[in-house]
């Protein structure tokens, strides 16, 4: 386990992932009933952007820093607001020196009655996470494999909520591990919202994950196609080698407004975050139509 998210915190991929996460939280908060947030691969919760890891090849400068200095138009600003609220909160409203990871986006935006369940396998990171939220009664941290934890954590007692699966993709079979966890998790909790993050690197494996999951959901779970949404952003021509050029999420049971919000947000985000020729985005509610057989999954 060599992956350290501190080297990447606040980059373009985090901006998209955390914007989607924050929008889902806002939707869940529209009802007074409490909900649960489960983060299978939590990281350390918050990232110090002044430290060596973040400064070495400062990815946040081409990510959240650009977003903060850009002038969002009137239709985009309210969509960005939940994420920017979380970023502003961890910087006390001052200059950008910290970036909230997914646990901290949750800790900032969730209400006193909501619950936050964090799994992190790296022992040091789990300890950091545990210490960070020691005084927050909403948060439970477990140093365990987030994929395996899904079996015992789902369905949550609240019966409402969200699961984020955000693995490091260090292992060549990570997409297959995530697919297996997706099926286990959704089998146990078919009405929960699930966000699966994946890089646009091995495009064959990524497509196989997206289409295979969509087809399985439609055939086995009778989930309607519009309940499976993917949103991707690439900041330059996609390449299989070298630095990450694109990434995005597949959302199962997305909030009804999310597709429309992302169709408004992503063209602007792409313009602000692009790093060269060939940048692009997509928001796609019809993954299964692309076709790939369920039994190949
Ligand atoms: C991409 S980072 C998570 C970033 C975080 N979700 C965020 O958005 O701020 C992936 C994390 O998963 C941890 N990890 C790797 N394998 C794991 C597993 N099987 N279960 C739980 N955590 C794992 C890594 O140590 C790393 O901190």
Short mmCIF file of C-alpha atoms and ligand atoms in Angstrom, two decimals:
data_model
loop_
_atom_site.label_atom_id
_atom_site.label_comp_id
_atom_site.label_asym_id
_atom_site.label_seq_id
_atom_site.Cartn_x
_atom_site.Cartn_y
_atom_site.Cartn_z
CA UNK A 1 0.00 0.00 0.00
CA UNK A 2 2.11 2.86 -1.32
CA UNK A 3 -0.65 5.20 -2.45
CA UNK A 4 -0.83 8.50 -0.55
CA UNK A 5 -3.65 10.78 -1.52
CA UNK A 6 -1.72 13.81 -0.16
CA UNK A 7 0.17 13.97 -3.47
CA UNK A 8 -3.07 14.42 -5.41
CA UNK A 9 -5.42 16.23 -3.03
CA UNK A 10 -7.44 18.98 -4.69
CA UNK A 11 -6.57 17.99 -8.25
CA UNK A 12 -9.13 18.06 -11.08
CA UNK A 13 -10.31 14.51 -10.28
CA UNK A 14 -10.94 15.43 -6.62
CA UNK A 15 -12.86 18.53 -7.68
CA UNK A 16 -15.29 16.52 -9.80
CA UNK A 17 -15.62 13.67 -7.26
CA UNK A 18 -16.15 15.99 -4.29
CA UNK A 19 -18.54 18.27 -6.20
CA UNK A 20 -20.72 15.23 -6.96
CA UNK A 21 -20.45 14.03 -3.35
CA UNK A 22 -21.40 17.44 -1.95
CA UNK A 23 -24.40 17.71 -4.30
CA UNK A 24 -25.62 14.27 -3.19
CA UNK A 25 -25.33 15.37 0.46
CA UNK A 26 -27.38 18.49 -0.25
CA UNK A 27 -30.07 16.36 -1.82
CA UNK A 28 -30.16 13.97 1.16
CA UNK A 29 -30.41 16.95 3.51
CA UNK A 30 -33.56 18.14 1.77
CA UNK A 31 -35.46 15.71 4.03
CA UNK A 32 -35.23 16.05 7.83
CA UNK A 33 -34.74 12.30 8.38
CA UNK A 34 -31.10 11.48 9.26
CA UNK A 35 -28.93 9.53 6.85
CA UNK A 36 -25.64 7.65 6.87
CA UNK A 37 -22.53 8.29 4.82
CA UNK A 38 -20.16 5.34 4.29
CA UNK A 39 -16.69 5.97 2.86
CA UNK A 40 -14.95 2.67 2.01
CA UNK A 41 -11.54 4.24 1.18
CA UNK A 42 -11.43 7.33 3.36
CA UNK A 43 -7.82 8.61 3.27
CA UNK A 44 -6.84 11.06 6.05
CA UNK A 45 -9.81 13.39 5.86
CA UNK A 46 -8.07 16.69 5.23
CA UNK A 47 -4.89 17.63 3.37
CA UNK A 48 -2.33 20.30 4.24
CA UNK A 49 -1.42 21.90 0.92
CA UNK A 50 1.69 23.55 2.37
CA UNK A 51 3.36 20.18 3.07
CA UNK A 52 6.02 18.63 0.86
CA UNK A 53 3.71 15.94 -0.59
CA UNK A 54 1.24 18.49 -1.93
CA UNK A 55 3.94 20.98 -3.04
CA UNK A 56 6.11 18.49 -4.93
CA UNK A 57 4.05 18.62 -8.12
CA UNK A 58 1.24 20.83 -6.91
CA UNK A 59 -1.75 19.18 -8.53
CA UNK A 60 -4.16 21.34 -6.53
CA UNK A 61 -2.87 24.41 -8.38
CA UNK A 62 -4.40 23.00 -11.58
CA UNK A 63 -7.48 21.86 -9.67
CA UNK A 64 -9.24 23.54 -6.75
CA UNK A 65 -6.98 26.65 -6.89
CA UNK A 66 -8.14 27.39 -10.44
CA UNK A 67 -11.79 26.87 -9.49
CA UNK A 68 -11.47 29.27 -6.55
CA UNK A 69 -10.01 32.04 -8.67
CA UNK A 70 -12.35 31.56 -11.66
CA UNK A 71 -15.53 33.56 -11.90
CA UNK A 72 -18.37 31.04 -11.96
CA UNK A 73 -21.43 32.20 -13.93
CA UNK A 74 -24.80 32.50 -12.21
CA UNK A 75 -26.04 29.06 -13.24
CA UNK A 76 -22.83 27.29 -12.13
CA UNK A 77 -22.19 29.08 -8.81
CA UNK A 78 -25.03 27.41 -6.83
CA UNK A 79 -23.93 23.98 -8.09
CA UNK A 80 -20.36 24.56 -6.92
CA UNK A 81 -21.43 26.08 -3.63
CA UNK A 82 -21.65 22.94 -1.44
CA UNK A 83 -18.07 21.91 -2.35
CA UNK A 84 -16.75 25.46 -2.00
CA UNK A 85 -18.43 25.74 1.40
CA UNK A 86 -16.44 22.71 2.55
CA UNK A 87 -13.18 24.13 1.10
CA UNK A 88 -13.76 27.55 2.67
CA UNK A 89 -14.60 25.99 6.04
CA UNK A 90 -11.30 24.12 6.29
CA UNK A 91 -9.36 27.28 5.37
CA UNK A 92 -11.25 29.49 7.85
CA UNK A 93 -12.19 31.67 4.90
CA UNK A 94 -8.52 32.61 4.35
CA UNK A 95 -5.98 31.70 1.61
CA UNK A 96 -6.01 28.13 0.30
CA UNK A 97 -3.71 26.02 2.49
CA UNK A 98 -5.91 22.99 3.14
CA UNK A 99 -8.21 20.78 1.10
CA UNK A 100 -11.05 18.62 2.47
CA UNK A 101 -10.98 14.95 1.56
CA UNK A 102 -14.27 13.09 1.25
CA UNK A 103 -14.61 12.51 5.06
CA UNK A 104 -14.20 16.21 5.66
CA UNK A 105 -16.64 17.24 2.94
CA UNK A 106 -19.06 15.03 4.89
CA UNK A 107 -18.05 16.30 8.33
CA UNK A 108 -18.58 19.89 7.14
CA UNK A 109 -21.88 19.42 5.33
CA UNK A 110 -23.69 16.75 7.38
CA UNK A 111 -26.05 17.57 10.25
CA UNK A 112 -25.67 16.60 13.93
CA UNK A 113 -28.14 13.74 13.46
CA UNK A 114 -26.44 12.22 10.39
CA UNK A 115 -23.78 9.52 10.75
CA UNK A 116 -20.38 9.10 9.06
CA UNK A 117 -18.73 5.68 8.78
CA UNK A 118 -15.13 5.72 7.54
CA UNK A 119 -12.95 2.74 6.54
CA UNK A 120 -9.23 3.15 5.89
CA UNK A 121 -6.87 0.21 5.58
CA UNK A 122 -3.53 2.04 5.94
CA UNK A 123 -2.83 1.87 9.69
CA UNK A 124 -1.17 5.31 9.94
CA UNK A 125 -3.86 7.01 7.88
CA UNK A 126 -6.59 5.31 9.90
CA UNK A 127 -4.94 6.63 13.08
CA UNK A 128 -4.76 10.17 11.67
CA UNK A 129 -8.41 9.92 10.70
CA UNK A 130 -9.40 8.57 14.11
CA UNK A 131 -7.58 11.41 15.89
CA UNK A 132 -9.06 14.05 13.59
CA UNK A 133 -12.63 13.02 14.42
CA UNK A 134 -12.13 11.80 17.99
CA UNK A 135 -14.45 14.52 19.30
CA UNK A 136 -17.05 14.25 16.56
CA UNK A 137 -19.81 11.94 17.82
CA UNK A 138 -21.20 11.50 14.29
CA UNK A 139 -18.03 9.82 13.02
CA UNK A 140 -16.88 6.22 13.37
CA UNK A 141 -13.48 5.22 11.97
CA UNK A 142 -12.48 1.63 11.29
CA UNK A 143 -9.03 0.47 10.20
CA UNK A 144 -10.30 -2.21 7.89
CA UNK A 145 -10.81 -3.23 4.26
CA UNK A 146 -13.64 -1.06 2.99
CA UNK A 147 -14.72 -3.59 0.37
CA UNK A 148 -15.17 -6.33 2.97
CA UNK A 149 -16.82 -3.90 5.39
CA UNK A 150 -19.72 -3.32 3.00
CA UNK A 151 -21.16 -6.71 3.91
CA UNK A 152 -21.59 -5.82 7.56
CA UNK A 153 -22.30 -2.08 7.15
CA UNK A 154 -25.19 -2.39 4.70
CA UNK A 155 -28.02 -1.68 4.90
CA UNK A 156 -27.58 1.10 7.47
CA UNK A 157 -30.20 1.47 10.20
CA UNK A 158 -31.18 4.90 8.86
CA UNK A 159 -32.25 3.28 5.54
CA UNK A 160 -31.16 6.48 3.76
CA UNK A 161 -27.73 7.51 2.65
CA UNK A 162 -24.73 7.24 0.45
CA UNK A 163 -21.71 4.99 -0.11
CA UNK A 164 -18.52 6.34 -1.71
CA UNK A 165 -16.11 3.75 -3.14
CA UNK A 166 -12.87 5.53 -3.99
CA UNK A 167 -9.98 3.03 -4.20
CA UNK A 168 -6.38 3.95 -5.03
CA UNK A 169 -6.13 1.84 -8.23
CA UNK A 170 -2.67 0.55 -7.31
CA UNK A 171 -3.64 -3.00 -8.17
CA UNK A 172 -4.17 -3.99 -11.81
CA UNK A 173 -7.40 -5.79 -10.89
CA UNK A 174 -8.86 -2.92 -8.86
CA UNK A 175 -11.71 -2.39 -11.34
CA UNK A 176 -12.73 -6.05 -10.85
CA UNK A 177 -12.51 -5.72 -7.04
CA UNK A 178 -14.71 -2.64 -7.23
CA UNK A 179 -17.22 -4.43 -9.48
CA UNK A 180 -17.51 -7.28 -7.00
CA UNK A 181 -17.94 -4.86 -4.09
CA UNK A 182 -20.54 -2.94 -6.11
CA UNK A 183 -22.65 -6.05 -6.58
CA UNK A 184 -22.30 -7.07 -2.93
CA UNK A 185 -23.18 -3.59 -1.71
CA UNK A 186 -26.13 -3.04 -4.03
CA UNK A 187 -27.47 -6.55 -3.36
CA UNK A 188 -27.56 -5.67 0.34
CA UNK A 189 -28.93 -2.16 -0.17
CA UNK A 190 -30.62 -1.69 -3.57
CA UNK A 191 -32.11 1.71 -2.69
CA UNK A 192 -28.92 3.37 -1.43
CA UNK A 193 -26.99 5.90 -3.47
CA UNK A 194 -23.54 4.63 -4.50
CA UNK A 195 -20.71 6.65 -6.02
CA UNK A 196 -17.90 4.69 -7.68
CA UNK A 197 -14.80 6.66 -8.66
CA UNK A 198 -12.58 5.37 -11.43
CA UNK A 199 -9.68 6.77 -13.51
CA UNK A 200 -9.92 7.06 -17.29
CA UNK A 201 -6.70 5.15 -17.89
CA UNK A 202 -7.38 1.57 -18.88
CA UNK A 203 -10.44 2.55 -20.90
CA UNK A 204 -11.36 -1.02 -21.70
CA UNK A 205 -11.49 -2.01 -18.03
CA UNK A 206 -13.34 1.20 -17.13
CA UNK A 207 -15.94 0.66 -19.87
CA UNK A 208 -16.34 -2.93 -18.80
CA UNK A 209 -17.00 -1.77 -15.23
CA UNK A 210 -19.52 0.91 -16.25
CA UNK A 211 -21.45 -1.09 -18.81
CA UNK A 212 -21.24 -4.38 -16.92
CA UNK A 213 -22.56 -2.75 -13.74
CA UNK A 214 -25.36 -0.98 -15.61
CA UNK A 215 -26.45 -4.15 -17.39
CA UNK A 216 -26.35 -6.16 -14.18
CA UNK A 217 -28.42 -3.53 -12.38
CA UNK A 218 -31.03 -3.43 -15.10
CA UNK A 219 -31.24 -7.20 -15.64
CA UNK A 220 -30.88 -8.46 -12.07
CA UNK A 221 -32.11 -5.59 -9.91
CA UNK A 222 -34.72 -4.15 -12.27
CA UNK A 223 -33.17 -0.72 -11.78
CA UNK A 224 -34.27 1.76 -14.45
CA UNK A 225 -31.47 2.93 -16.79
CA UNK A 226 -31.83 6.56 -15.69
CA UNK A 227 -30.88 5.50 -12.17
CA UNK A 228 -27.31 4.88 -13.37
CA UNK A 229 -25.37 8.00 -14.21
CA UNK A 230 -21.76 8.58 -15.12
CA UNK A 231 -19.88 11.85 -15.22
CA UNK A 232 -16.33 12.16 -16.54
CA UNK A 233 -13.85 14.93 -17.10
CA UNK A 234 -10.56 14.80 -18.94
CA UNK A 235 -8.20 17.76 -18.90
CA UNK A 236 -6.16 16.81 -21.98
CA UNK A 237 -5.95 13.96 -24.49
CA UNK A 238 -6.52 10.66 -22.68
CA UNK A 239 -3.38 8.51 -22.50
CA UNK A 240 -2.81 5.13 -20.98
CA UNK A 241 0.69 6.02 -19.72
CA UNK A 242 1.88 8.95 -17.63
CA UNK A 243 0.01 11.42 -15.46
CA UNK A 244 -3.71 11.01 -14.96
CA UNK A 245 -5.58 12.89 -17.69
CA UNK A 246 -9.16 11.97 -16.91
CA UNK A 247 -11.44 10.51 -14.25
CA UNK A 248 -15.02 10.43 -13.12
CA UNK A 249 -17.77 8.67 -11.27
CA UNK A 250 -20.58 6.21 -11.79
CA UNK A 251 -23.53 7.06 -9.55
CA UNK A 252 -26.21 4.47 -8.81
CA UNK A 253 -29.55 5.87 -7.60
CA UNK A 254 -28.45 9.49 -8.13
CA UNK A 255 -30.53 12.38 -6.85
CA UNK A 256 -33.02 13.33 -9.56
CA UNK A 257 -31.45 16.77 -10.13
CA UNK A 258 -27.86 15.56 -10.38
CA UNK A 259 -27.73 14.90 -14.12
CA UNK A 260 -29.03 18.36 -14.92
CA UNK A 261 -26.64 19.97 -12.41
CA UNK A 262 -23.65 18.14 -13.90
CA UNK A 263 -24.61 19.02 -17.47
CA UNK A 264 -24.45 22.67 -16.34
CA UNK A 265 -21.27 22.31 -14.26
CA UNK A 266 -19.00 20.17 -16.42
CA UNK A 267 -18.60 22.35 -19.54
CA UNK A 268 -17.51 25.23 -17.28
CA UNK A 269 -15.28 22.98 -15.15
CA UNK A 270 -13.66 21.59 -18.29
CA UNK A 271 -12.87 25.09 -19.57
CA UNK A 272 -11.38 26.13 -16.21
CA UNK A 273 -9.39 22.93 -15.60
CA UNK A 274 -8.13 22.03 -19.08
CA UNK A 275 -4.39 21.49 -19.39
CA UNK A 276 -4.03 21.13 -23.13
CA UNK A 277 -5.63 19.98 -26.36
CA UNK A 278 -8.22 17.25 -26.26
CA UNK A 279 -9.91 18.15 -22.95
CA UNK A 280 -13.53 17.06 -22.66
CA UNK A 281 -16.40 15.88 -20.48
CA UNK A 282 -19.45 13.68 -20.58
CA UNK A 283 -22.55 13.16 -18.50
CA UNK A 284 -24.21 9.98 -19.52
CA UNK A 285 -27.45 8.56 -18.20
CA UNK A 286 -27.68 5.70 -20.68
CA UNK A 287 -24.60 3.59 -20.04
CA UNK A 288 -26.25 0.26 -20.72
CA UNK A 289 -27.21 1.21 -24.25
CA UNK A 290 -23.55 0.98 -25.26
CA UNK A 291 -23.87 -2.80 -24.86
CA UNK A 292 -21.71 -5.38 -23.22
CA UNK A 293 -23.12 -8.72 -22.15
CA UNK A 294 -23.97 -9.25 -18.50
CA UNK A 295 -22.34 -12.65 -18.41
CA UNK A 296 -19.04 -11.16 -19.64
CA UNK A 297 -18.96 -9.00 -16.51
C1 LIG B 1 -8.02 7.65 -3.34
S1 LIG B 1 -7.63 7.56 -1.66
C2 LIG B 1 -9.11 8.05 -0.87
C3 LIG B 1 -9.40 9.50 -0.96
C4 LIG B 1 -10.65 9.94 -0.23
N1 LIG B 1 -11.79 9.08 -0.54
C5 LIG B 1 -11.00 11.36 -0.59
O1 LIG B 1 -11.77 11.58 -1.54
O2 LIG B 1 -10.50 12.26 0.09
C6 LIG B 1 -7.68 5.82 -1.36
C7 LIG B 1 -7.41 5.43 0.09
O3 LIG B 1 -7.78 4.05 0.24
C8 LIG B 1 -6.89 3.43 1.16
N2 LIG B 1 -7.06 1.98 0.90
C9 LIG B 1 -6.43 1.18 0.00
N3 LIG B 1 -6.99 -0.04 -0.04
C10 LIG B 1 -8.01 -0.04 0.86
C11 LIG B 1 -9.01 -0.97 1.27
N4 LIG B 1 -9.06 -2.20 0.72
N5 LIG B 1 -9.90 -0.60 2.20
C12 LIG B 1 -9.87 0.63 2.77
N6 LIG B 1 -8.96 1.58 2.42
C13 LIG B 1 -8.05 1.25 1.47
C14 LIG B 1 -5.56 4.05 0.85
O4 LIG B 1 -4.69 3.94 1.95
C15 LIG B 1 -5.96 5.51 0.54
O5 LIG B 1 -5.88 6.29 1.69
#
